[in-house]
Each structure stands twice: as C-alpha cells, then as structure tokens.
PDB file of C-alpha atoms in Angstrom:
ATOM      1  CA  UNK A  24      -0.646 -14.982  35.787  1.00  0.00           C
ATOM      2  CA  UNK A  25      -3.577 -14.082  33.545  1.00  0.00           C
ATOM      3  CA  UNK A  26      -7.031 -13.769  35.109  1.00  0.00           C
ATOM      4  CA  UNK A  27      -8.689 -16.988  34.021  1.00  0.00           C
ATOM      5  CA  UNK A  28     -12.112 -15.636  34.587  1.00  0.00           C
ATOM      6  CA  UNK A  29     -11.731 -12.818  31.975  1.00  0.00           C
ATOM      7  CA  UNK A  30     -10.382 -13.055  28.320  1.00  0.00           C
ATOM      8  CA  UNK A  31     -10.598 -10.989  25.354  1.00  0.00           C
ATOM      9  CA  UNK A  32     -13.481 -11.677  22.958  1.00  0.00           C
ATOM     10  CA  UNK A  33     -13.098 -14.710  20.894  1.00  0.00           C
ATOM     11  CA  UNK A  34     -10.514 -16.370  23.107  1.00  0.00           C
ATOM     12  CA  UNK A  35     -11.193 -19.968  24.243  1.00  0.00           C
ATOM     13  CA  UNK A  36      -9.638 -20.450  27.706  1.00  0.00           C
ATOM     14  CA  UNK A  37     -10.326 -24.242  27.586  1.00  0.00           C
ATOM     15  CA  UNK A  38      -8.042 -24.868  24.542  1.00  0.00           C
ATOM     16  CA  UNK A  39      -4.254 -24.299  24.529  1.00  0.00           C
ATOM     17  CA  UNK A  40      -2.849 -21.729  22.293  1.00  0.00           C
ATOM     18  CA  UNK A  41       0.571 -21.730  20.678  1.00  0.00           C
ATOM     19  CA  UNK A  42       1.154 -18.082  21.324  1.00  0.00           C
ATOM     20  CA  UNK A  43       0.091 -18.383  25.176  1.00  0.00           C
ATOM     21  CA  UNK A  44       2.389 -21.456  25.439  1.00  0.00           C
ATOM     22  CA  UNK A  45       5.295 -19.611  24.154  1.00  0.00           C
ATOM     23  CA  UNK A  46       4.294 -16.573  26.393  1.00  0.00           C
ATOM     24  CA  UNK A  47       4.448 -18.823  29.425  1.00  0.00           C
ATOM     25  CA  UNK A  48       7.933 -20.276  28.182  1.00  0.00           C
ATOM     26  CA  UNK A  49       9.203 -16.676  27.948  1.00  0.00           C
ATOM     27  CA  UNK A  50       7.906 -15.729  31.477  1.00  0.00           C
ATOM     28  CA  UNK A  51       4.933 -13.924  30.312  1.00  0.00           C
ATOM     29  CA  UNK A  52       1.647 -13.444  32.160  1.00  0.00           C
ATOM     30  CA  UNK A  53      -0.870 -13.755  29.225  1.00  0.00           C
ATOM     31  CA  UNK A  54      -1.498 -17.408  29.595  1.00  0.00           C
ATOM     32  CA  UNK A  55      -4.141 -19.795  31.138  1.00  0.00           C
ATOM     33  CA  UNK A  56      -3.981 -23.105  33.100  1.00  0.00           C
ATOM     34  CA  UNK A  57      -4.378 -25.012  29.836  1.00  0.00           C
ATOM     35  CA  UNK A  58      -1.510 -23.354  28.317  1.00  0.00           C
ATOM     36  CA  UNK A  59       0.731 -23.968  31.302  1.00  0.00           C
ATOM     37  CA  UNK A  60      -0.227 -27.572  31.449  1.00  0.00           C
ATOM     38  CA  UNK A  61       1.096 -28.167  27.842  1.00  0.00           C
ATOM     39  CA  UNK A  62       4.381 -26.171  28.627  1.00  0.00           C
ATOM     40  CA  UNK A  63       4.940 -27.950  31.832  1.00  0.00           C
ATOM     41  CA  UNK A  64       4.451 -31.401  30.318  1.00  0.00           C
ATOM     42  CA  UNK A  65       6.965 -30.486  27.698  1.00  0.00           C
ATOM     43  CA  UNK A  66       9.473 -29.116  30.300  1.00  0.00           C
ATOM     44  CA  UNK A  67       9.396 -32.335  32.144  1.00  0.00           C
ATOM     45  CA  UNK A  68      11.346 -33.719  29.143  1.00  0.00           C
ATOM     46  CA  UNK A  69      13.303 -30.659  28.089  1.00  0.00           C
ATOM     47  CA  UNK A  70      13.523 -28.379  31.242  1.00  0.00           C
ATOM     48  CA  UNK A  71      15.670 -25.916  29.369  1.00  0.00           C
ATOM     49  CA  UNK A  72      12.625 -24.887  27.123  1.00  0.00           C
ATOM     50  CA  UNK A  73      12.411 -21.352  28.570  1.00  0.00           C
ATOM     51  CA  UNK A  74      16.108 -20.648  27.780  1.00  0.00           C
ATOM     52  CA  UNK A  75      15.343 -21.992  24.150  1.00  0.00           C
ATOM     53  CA  UNK A  76      12.581 -19.420  23.922  1.00  0.00           C
ATOM     54  CA  UNK A  77      14.766 -16.700  25.173  1.00  0.00           C
ATOM     55  CA  UNK A  78      17.540 -17.581  22.656  1.00  0.00           C
ATOM     56  CA  UNK A  79      14.928 -17.533  19.788  1.00  0.00           C
ATOM     57  CA  UNK A  80      13.944 -14.112  20.786  1.00  0.00           C
ATOM     58  CA  UNK A  81      17.582 -12.978  21.012  1.00  0.00           C
ATOM     59  CA  UNK A  82      18.078 -14.348  17.511  1.00  0.00           C
ATOM     60  CA  UNK A  83      15.116 -12.485  16.223  1.00  0.00           C
ATOM     61  CA  UNK A  84      16.485  -9.175  17.736  1.00  0.00           C
ATOM     62  CA  UNK A  85      19.904  -9.690  16.225  1.00  0.00           C
ATOM     63  CA  UNK A  86      18.420 -10.643  12.873  1.00  0.00           C
ATOM     64  CA  UNK A  87      16.205  -7.545  12.900  1.00  0.00           C
ATOM     65  CA  UNK A  88      19.106  -5.345  13.764  1.00  0.00           C
ATOM     66  CA  UNK A  89      21.193  -7.045  10.997  1.00  0.00           C
ATOM     67  CA  UNK A  90      18.391  -6.533   8.378  1.00  0.00           C
ATOM     68  CA  UNK A  91      18.203  -2.743   9.193  1.00  0.00           C
ATOM     69  CA  UNK A  92      21.910  -2.376   8.835  1.00  0.00           C
ATOM     70  CA  UNK A  93      21.457  -4.059   5.150  1.00  0.00           C
ATOM     71  CA  UNK A  94      18.954  -1.141   4.662  1.00  0.00           C
ATOM     72  CA  UNK A  95      15.652  -3.145   5.218  1.00  0.00           C
ATOM     73  CA  UNK A  96      13.073  -0.709   6.552  1.00  0.00           C
ATOM     74  CA  UNK A  97      10.001  -2.693   6.478  1.00  0.00           C
ATOM     75  CA  UNK A  98       9.125  -6.157   8.066  1.00  0.00           C
ATOM     76  CA  UNK A  99       6.386  -8.837   7.831  1.00  0.00           C
ATOM     77  CA  UNK A 100       6.455 -10.827  11.095  1.00  0.00           C
ATOM     78  CA  UNK A 101       4.287 -14.060  10.670  1.00  0.00           C
ATOM     79  CA  UNK A 102       3.253 -15.866  13.690  1.00  0.00           C
ATOM     80  CA  UNK A 103       4.424 -12.993  15.740  1.00  0.00           C
ATOM     81  CA  UNK A 104       3.003 -14.147  19.129  1.00  0.00           C
ATOM     82  CA  UNK A 105       2.245 -12.177  22.118  1.00  0.00           C
ATOM     83  CA  UNK A 106       4.157  -8.869  22.694  1.00  0.00           C
ATOM     84  CA  UNK A 107       7.313  -9.202  24.736  1.00  0.00           C
ATOM     85  CA  UNK A 108      10.416  -7.217  25.366  1.00  0.00           C
ATOM     86  CA  UNK A 109      12.381  -6.452  22.329  1.00  0.00           C
ATOM     87  CA  UNK A 110       9.548  -6.554  19.743  1.00  0.00           C
ATOM     88  CA  UNK A 111      10.436  -6.237  16.071  1.00  0.00           C
ATOM     89  CA  UNK A 112       9.344  -2.578  15.667  1.00  0.00           C
ATOM     90  CA  UNK A 113      11.071  -1.521  18.808  1.00  0.00           C
ATOM     91  CA  UNK A 114      14.353  -3.108  17.527  1.00  0.00           C
ATOM     92  CA  UNK A 115      13.831  -1.670  14.022  1.00  0.00           C
ATOM     93  CA  UNK A 116      12.942   1.822  15.121  1.00  0.00           C
ATOM     94  CA  UNK A 117      16.156   1.949  17.134  1.00  0.00           C
ATOM     95  CA  UNK A 118      18.047   1.738  13.992  1.00  0.00           C
ATOM     96  CA  UNK A 119      15.632   3.253  11.430  1.00  0.00           C
ATOM     97  CA  UNK A 120      12.975   5.861  12.768  1.00  0.00           C
ATOM     98  CA  UNK A 121      10.981   5.331   9.530  1.00  0.00           C
ATOM     99  CA  UNK A 122      10.749   1.546   9.790  1.00  0.00           C
ATOM    100  CA  UNK A 123       7.348  -0.203   9.385  1.00  0.00           C
ATOM    101  CA  UNK A 124       6.252  -3.350  10.699  1.00  0.00           C
ATOM    102  CA  UNK A 125       3.132  -5.636  10.265  1.00  0.00           C
ATOM    103  CA  UNK A 126       2.675  -8.343  12.717  1.00  0.00           C
ATOM    104  CA  UNK A 127       0.597 -11.315  11.734  1.00  0.00           C
ATOM    105  CA  UNK A 128      -0.945 -14.069  13.938  1.00  0.00           C
ATOM    106  CA  UNK A 129      -4.119 -16.166  13.896  1.00  0.00           C
ATOM    107  CA  UNK A 130      -4.680 -15.961  17.649  1.00  0.00           C
ATOM    108  CA  UNK A 131      -7.345 -13.320  18.705  1.00  0.00           C
ATOM    109  CA  UNK A 132      -5.466 -12.722  22.062  1.00  0.00           C
ATOM    110  CA  UNK A 133      -2.447 -11.461  20.049  1.00  0.00           C
ATOM    111  CA  UNK A 134      -4.675  -9.193  17.917  1.00  0.00           C
ATOM    112  CA  UNK A 135      -6.256  -7.611  21.263  1.00  0.00           C
ATOM    113  CA  UNK A 136      -2.727  -7.168  23.099  1.00  0.00           C
ATOM    114  CA  UNK A 137      -0.963  -6.090  19.736  1.00  0.00           C
ATOM    115  CA  UNK A 138      -3.526  -3.321  19.075  1.00  0.00           C
ATOM    116  CA  UNK A 139      -3.155  -2.116  22.778  1.00  0.00           C
ATOM    117  CA  UNK A 140       0.592  -2.130  22.391  1.00  0.00           C
ATOM    118  CA  UNK A 141       0.578  -0.304  19.006  1.00  0.00           C
ATOM    119  CA  UNK A 142      -2.225   2.120  19.666  1.00  0.00           C
ATOM    120  CA  UNK A 143       0.100   5.210  19.311  1.00  0.00           C
ATOM    121  CA  UNK A 144       2.870   3.562  17.315  1.00  0.00           C
ATOM    122  CA  UNK A 145       1.935   4.672  13.903  1.00  0.00           C
ATOM    123  CA  UNK A 146       4.686   2.690  12.286  1.00  0.00           C
ATOM    124  CA  UNK A 147       3.502  -0.875  13.179  1.00  0.00           C
ATOM    125  CA  UNK A 148       0.106  -2.606  12.919  1.00  0.00           C
ATOM    126  CA  UNK A 149      -1.092  -6.116  13.770  1.00  0.00           C
ATOM    127  CA  UNK A 150      -3.250  -8.383  11.571  1.00  0.00           C
ATOM    128  CA  UNK A 151      -5.254 -11.484  12.385  1.00  0.00           C
ATOM    129  CA  UNK A 152      -4.671 -13.959   9.689  1.00  0.00           C
ATOM    130  CA  UNK A 153      -3.340 -17.504   9.191  1.00  0.00           C
ATOM    131  CA  UNK A 154      -0.110 -18.382   7.468  1.00  0.00           C
ATOM    132  CA  UNK A 155      -1.853 -21.404   5.796  1.00  0.00           C
ATOM    133  CA  UNK A 156      -3.502 -18.810   3.697  1.00  0.00           C
ATOM    134  CA  UNK A 157      -0.618 -16.668   2.395  1.00  0.00           C
ATOM    135  CA  UNK A 158      -2.529 -15.105  -0.409  1.00  0.00           C
ATOM    136  CA  UNK A 159      -4.898 -13.570   2.074  1.00  0.00           C
ATOM    137  CA  UNK A 160      -2.051 -12.176   4.053  1.00  0.00           C
ATOM    138  CA  UNK A 161      -0.361 -10.709   1.067  1.00  0.00           C
ATOM    139  CA  UNK A 162      -3.473  -9.131  -0.195  1.00  0.00           C
ATOM    140  CA  UNK A 163      -4.782  -7.887   3.110  1.00  0.00           C
ATOM    141  CA  UNK A 164      -5.425  -4.121   2.931  1.00  0.00           C
ATOM    142  CA  UNK A 165      -3.538  -3.375   6.222  1.00  0.00           C
ATOM    143  CA  UNK A 166      -0.504  -5.203   4.902  1.00  0.00           C
ATOM    144  CA  UNK A 167      -0.781  -3.365   1.503  1.00  0.00           C
ATOM    145  CA  UNK A 168      -1.170  -0.072   3.401  1.00  0.00           C
ATOM    146  CA  UNK A 169       1.857  -0.532   5.541  1.00  0.00           C
ATOM    147  CA  UNK A 170       4.460  -2.283   3.256  1.00  0.00           C
ATOM    148  CA  UNK A 171       5.565  -1.559  -0.201  1.00  0.00           C
ATOM    149  CA  UNK A 172       6.381  -4.718  -2.158  1.00  0.00           C
ATOM    150  CA  UNK A 173       8.292  -2.796  -4.745  1.00  0.00           C
ATOM    151  CA  UNK A 174      10.993  -2.279  -2.042  1.00  0.00           C
ATOM    152  CA  UNK A 175      12.911  -5.027  -0.274  1.00  0.00           C
ATOM    153  CA  UNK A 176      10.938  -6.502   2.707  1.00  0.00           C
ATOM    154  CA  UNK A 177      12.317  -8.462   5.796  1.00  0.00           C
ATOM    155  CA  UNK A 178      10.054 -11.537   6.062  1.00  0.00           C
ATOM    156  CA  UNK A 179      10.110 -13.115   9.583  1.00  0.00           C
ATOM    157  CA  UNK A 180       9.157 -16.650   9.904  1.00  0.00           C
ATOM    158  CA  UNK A 181      10.177 -17.318  13.588  1.00  0.00           C
ATOM    159  CA  UNK A 182       8.902 -20.520  15.333  1.00  0.00           C
ATOM    160  CA  UNK A 183       5.946 -20.717  12.932  1.00  0.00           C
ATOM    161  CA  UNK A 184       6.648 -23.267  10.062  1.00  0.00           C
ATOM    162  CA  UNK A 185       7.214 -26.109  12.527  1.00  0.00           C
ATOM    163  CA  UNK A 186       3.519 -25.662  13.485  1.00  0.00           C
ATOM    164  CA  UNK A 187       2.400 -26.591   9.901  1.00  0.00           C
ATOM    165  CA  UNK A 188       2.042 -30.202   9.225  1.00  0.00           C
ATOM    166  CA  UNK A 189       3.639 -31.907   6.219  1.00  0.00           C
ATOM    167  CA  UNK A 190       0.080 -32.176   4.895  1.00  0.00           C
ATOM    168  CA  UNK A 191      -0.174 -28.385   5.022  1.00  0.00           C
ATOM    169  CA  UNK A 192       2.772 -28.136   2.640  1.00  0.00           C
ATOM    170  CA  UNK A 193       4.904 -25.450   4.648  1.00  0.00           C
ATOM    171  CA  UNK A 194       7.438 -25.305   1.748  1.00  0.00           C
ATOM    172  CA  UNK A 195       4.800 -24.128  -0.664  1.00  0.00           C
ATOM    173  CA  UNK A 196       3.584 -21.606   1.904  1.00  0.00           C
ATOM    174  CA  UNK A 197       7.016 -20.240   2.371  1.00  0.00           C
ATOM    175  CA  UNK A 198       7.652 -20.231  -1.466  1.00  0.00           C
ATOM    176  CA  UNK A 199       4.412 -18.271  -2.023  1.00  0.00           C
ATOM    177  CA  UNK A 200       5.460 -15.633   0.534  1.00  0.00           C
ATOM    178  CA  UNK A 201       9.012 -15.444  -0.777  1.00  0.00           C
ATOM    179  CA  UNK A 202       7.822 -15.149  -4.377  1.00  0.00           C
ATOM    180  CA  UNK A 203       5.939 -11.849  -3.458  1.00  0.00           C
ATOM    181  CA  UNK A 204       9.036 -10.274  -2.215  1.00  0.00           C
ATOM    182  CA  UNK A 205      11.339  -8.137  -4.483  1.00  0.00           C
ATOM    183  CA  UNK A 206      14.933  -8.761  -5.031  1.00  0.00           C
ATOM    184  CA  UNK A 207      17.085  -7.695  -2.198  1.00  0.00           C
ATOM    185  CA  UNK A 208      14.547  -8.989   0.374  1.00  0.00           C
ATOM    186  CA  UNK A 209      15.677 -11.148   3.239  1.00  0.00           C
ATOM    187  CA  UNK A 210      13.849 -14.137   4.901  1.00  0.00           C
ATOM    188  CA  UNK A 211      14.767 -15.106   8.562  1.00  0.00           C
ATOM    189  CA  UNK A 212      13.519 -18.466   9.802  1.00  0.00           C
ATOM    190  CA  UNK A 213      13.589 -20.337  13.199  1.00  0.00           C
ATOM    191  CA  UNK A 214      12.471 -23.736  13.447  1.00  0.00           C
ATOM    192  CA  UNK A 215      12.486 -26.894  15.697  1.00  0.00           C
ATOM    193  CA  UNK A 216      15.091 -29.380  14.465  1.00  0.00           C
ATOM    194  CA  UNK A 217      15.410 -33.045  14.894  1.00  0.00           C
ATOM    195  CA  UNK A 218      19.311 -33.519  14.810  1.00  0.00           C
ATOM    196  CA  UNK A 219      19.142 -37.234  14.316  1.00  0.00           C
ATOM    197  CA  UNK A 220      22.194 -39.408  14.815  1.00  0.00           C
ATOM    198  CA  UNK A 221      24.554 -36.413  15.505  1.00  0.00           C
ATOM    199  CA  UNK A 222      22.802 -35.900  18.928  1.00  0.00           C
ATOM    200  CA  UNK A 223      20.812 -38.980  19.576  1.00  0.00           C
ATOM    201  CA  UNK A 224      19.497 -38.159  23.024  1.00  0.00           C
ATOM    202  CA  UNK A 225      18.510 -34.695  21.926  1.00  0.00           C
ATOM    203  CA  UNK A 226      16.688 -36.299  18.926  1.00  0.00           C
ATOM    204  CA  UNK A 227      14.863 -38.836  21.151  1.00  0.00           C
ATOM    205  CA  UNK A 228      13.633 -35.985  23.436  1.00  0.00           C
ATOM    206  CA  UNK A 229      12.707 -33.944  20.383  1.00  0.00           C
ATOM    207  CA  UNK A 230      10.317 -36.763  19.137  1.00  0.00           C
ATOM    208  CA  UNK A 231       8.876 -36.997  22.541  1.00  0.00           C
ATOM    209  CA  UNK A 232       8.012 -33.411  22.844  1.00  0.00           C
ATOM    210  CA  UNK A 233       6.746 -33.395  19.264  1.00  0.00           C
ATOM    211  CA  UNK A 234       4.268 -36.107  20.378  1.00  0.00           C
ATOM    212  CA  UNK A 235       3.155 -34.066  23.273  1.00  0.00           C
ATOM    213  CA  UNK A 236       2.653 -30.867  21.190  1.00  0.00           C
ATOM    214  CA  UNK A 237       0.592 -32.856  18.612  1.00  0.00           C
ATOM    215  CA  UNK A 238      -1.465 -34.507  21.331  1.00  0.00           C
ATOM    216  CA  UNK A 239      -2.160 -31.114  23.051  1.00  0.00           C
ATOM    217  CA  UNK A 240      -1.768 -28.380  20.635  1.00  0.00           C
ATOM    218  CA  UNK A 241      -2.548 -30.503  17.570  1.00  0.00           C
ATOM    219  CA  UNK A 242       0.653 -29.075  15.968  1.00  0.00           C
ATOM    220  CA  UNK A 243       4.460 -29.252  16.192  1.00  0.00           C
ATOM    221  CA  UNK A 244       7.052 -30.722  13.848  1.00  0.00           C
ATOM    222  CA  UNK A 245      10.735 -31.216  14.473  1.00  0.00           C
ATOM    223  CA  UNK A 246      12.267 -31.312  10.985  1.00  0.00           C
ATOM    224  CA  UNK A 247      15.722 -32.165   9.619  1.00  0.00           C
ATOM    225  CA  UNK A 248      18.410 -29.694   8.344  1.00  0.00           C
ATOM    226  CA  UNK A 249      17.471 -30.566   4.864  1.00  0.00           C
ATOM    227  CA  UNK A 250      13.817 -30.052   5.288  1.00  0.00           C
ATOM    228  CA  UNK A 251      14.385 -26.681   7.105  1.00  0.00           C
ATOM    229  CA  UNK A 252      16.726 -25.439   4.365  1.00  0.00           C
ATOM    230  CA  UNK A 253      14.207 -26.289   1.763  1.00  0.00           C
ATOM    231  CA  UNK A 254      12.059 -23.228   2.933  1.00  0.00           C
ATOM    232  CA  UNK A 255      14.771 -20.830   1.618  1.00  0.00           C
ATOM    233  CA  UNK A 256      15.697 -22.931  -1.414  1.00  0.00           C
ATOM    234  CA  UNK A 257      16.962 -20.687  -4.211  1.00  0.00           C
ATOM    235  CA  UNK A 258      17.991 -18.022  -1.886  1.00  0.00           C
ATOM    236  CA  UNK A 259      21.455 -16.897  -0.855  1.00  0.00           C
ATOM    237  CA  UNK A 260      21.958 -18.449   2.647  1.00  0.00           C
ATOM    238  CA  UNK A 261      24.079 -16.047   4.800  1.00  0.00           C
ATOM    239  CA  UNK A 262      26.821 -17.108   7.015  1.00  0.00           C
ATOM    240  CA  UNK A 263      26.934 -18.968   9.420  1.00  0.00           C
ATOM    241  CA  UNK A 264      24.172 -20.877   7.656  1.00  0.00           C
ATOM    242  CA  UNK A 265      21.608 -22.985   9.530  1.00  0.00           C
ATOM    243  CA  UNK A 266      22.740 -23.144  13.127  1.00  0.00           C
ATOM    244  CA  UNK A 267      21.441 -23.248  16.677  1.00  0.00           C
ATOM    245  CA  UNK A 268      19.604 -19.873  17.273  1.00  0.00           C
ATOM    246  CA  UNK A 269      22.129 -18.879  19.881  1.00  0.00           C
ATOM    247  CA  UNK A 270      24.903 -19.449  17.401  1.00  0.00           C
ATOM    248  CA  UNK A 271      23.657 -17.080  14.695  1.00  0.00           C
ATOM    249  CA  UNK A 272      26.087 -14.152  14.885  1.00  0.00           C
ATOM    250  CA  UNK A 273      26.085 -13.731  18.621  1.00  0.00           C
ATOM    251  CA  UNK A 274      27.034 -10.355  20.093  1.00  0.00           C
ATOM    252  CA  UNK A 275      30.607 -10.230  21.269  1.00  0.00           C
ATOM    253  CA  UNK A 276      29.525  -9.608  24.809  1.00  0.00           C
ATOM    254  CA  UNK A 277      27.154 -12.574  24.839  1.00  0.00           C
ATOM    255  CA  UNK A 278      28.018 -15.508  27.163  1.00  0.00           C
ATOM    256  CA  UNK A 279      28.611 -18.767  25.323  1.00  0.00           C
ATOM    257  CA  UNK A 280      25.275 -20.721  25.721  1.00  0.00           C
ATOM    258  CA  UNK A 281      25.232 -24.093  27.321  1.00  0.00           C
ATOM    259  CA  UNK A 282      24.889 -26.688  24.690  1.00  0.00           C
ATOM    260  CA  UNK A 283      21.844 -28.524  26.241  1.00  0.00           C
ATOM    261  CA  UNK A 284      19.261 -30.453  24.297  1.00  0.00           C
ATOM    262  CA  UNK A 285      17.351 -27.599  23.027  1.00  0.00           C
ATOM    263  CA  UNK A 286      20.338 -25.892  21.918  1.00  0.00           C
ATOM    264  CA  UNK A 287      20.615 -28.668  19.141  1.00  0.00           C
ATOM    265  CA  UNK A 288      16.874 -28.735  18.541  1.00  0.00           C
ATOM    266  CA  UNK A 289      16.018 -25.056  17.912  1.00  0.00           C
ATOM    267  CA  UNK A 290      17.826 -23.664  14.804  1.00  0.00           C
ATOM    268  CA  UNK A 291      17.756 -20.564  12.640  1.00  0.00           C
ATOM    269  CA  UNK A 292      18.920 -19.230   9.214  1.00  0.00           C
ATOM    270  CA  UNK A 293      18.763 -15.908   7.373  1.00  0.00           C
ATOM    271  CA  UNK A 294      18.868 -15.746   3.633  1.00  0.00           C
ATOM    272  CA  UNK A 295      18.762 -13.104   0.819  1.00  0.00           C
ATOM    273  CA  UNK A 296      16.583 -12.991  -2.271  1.00  0.00           C
ATOM    274  CA  UNK A 297      18.804 -12.349  -5.245  1.00  0.00           C
TER     275      UNK A 297
END
C-alpha cells in the first residue's frame, strides 16, 4: 500500500481520486485509505469490481493491438490513470517500434508516476489536463509535438466519459475530440452501463454504485446503450458493436468470463472515422 505520510506535490490525500480508486481495484499500490474506502463501499454491492477493472484493461490491450494492426501508429489516451501492466505504449511498441503515445489525466499523481515510467521512453509522454477542456488538450504543445493530426490517430476514451455528468455534456466533448481527428482514425470507448430491464438486478446494483460514486467521488454515471453509442455517432461502429468489455474480440485462448453483474454494466465499443 502507498505510504500515506508522503505523496507527490499537489496530491491531496484527504480526497478520493478516480485514478487511485481504479488503481486499488486493479491491485495497485498507489492509493490511500480514502480511496480504498470508496472502493470497498462499492465492492460490498458488486464484489466482482476488480474483475471488471481487469476486463477493461484487457479490452484496452486488445483494442490497441487491433488498431496497430490497422496501421495506427499514434495514440491519444485520455483519462489514462496510473501506470499498470500492459500500458498503451508497451502494447503499441510491440507491434510498431515507431508508435507514439500521449497520456492525459487531470490527477497530479498520474503525472508524477507517468513521468517516472516514461523518463527514458522517448516515444510516449504524459500531460496533465482535463477532458472537460478538449481544446486545451488538442492545442497542448506536448500533444502537438508528439502527434501528427494530419495522420490517423487512435483516440482512447477508456472509463472516462462516465465521469462526466450530463450537465458537462460528454457528447459535445467527445464530438470536439473526434472532429479534430483525420479520416481513418479510430475511437475506442469503455463506459459504465445501466442495462435496464434486460438485467434488472444488475441495473439496480448499478444505480446503487452510481449513488456511492457520486456521494464520495462526486462523479459517476451509468448510461444506457443509446447514450453510450451517441458518443461515436457518425462513425463506423466495428463488429461486434457495443458489448461487455470482455466480449469485444476476445483472444481465442481467453477463458469465457463469468457473466456477473459487472459483466453487464461495463461495456466497450470501437469505431472508425470515415
């Protein structure tokens, strides 16, 4: 566990952080008691939360590998979170030694750890910025230095749009980011889902965890399929469409996941910009 007496500059250990809550769910060590309290509260309702986090990371790795196979050699990863095994640049570089990655997160602890991880990378960088200000991200000098927006880009929006409230207009945020991408770019999204009447027990638990997240983190929105698909409106949605993250093009040797509550409430989609 993290040393709760020492934290990077600018990190408030008394306030829970989205990145650190996810870090705890993934079995990481860069989290504090306040983060673990939020996660443990949610886990009392959906104890398979860590499996959902792992499934999301596995989806990210498969999506990045797929995009490199389509010739995508540069990635913009928004809400990247704390470094863990199988980071975007590590996956991309295995398939394209020239791949370039920009990680973006608004948490200063991500910046501190990311810079340490990437100190000698040369092909990846991390930027502290907020997705709610997409223009600032797109015009950031480090983003512009690393990425060429005249060539296709892989835009990664994993577990980030569900932390924007409806009042913050996540559809407009996604649209502005996608608008900056050239033809042939790809967008990959993972998002918390409320499955509604198809899986009523999972839906009930999703609404309860949503309440906990909003009370403790101040953010978290479980949306419907239609709401999530609106983020990639106008793009070519690739097969198999919007599905549970574990069901997006699983590797042949992957064991079939248990269809627990979070299986139905964490979904992903990949789309191509014509």
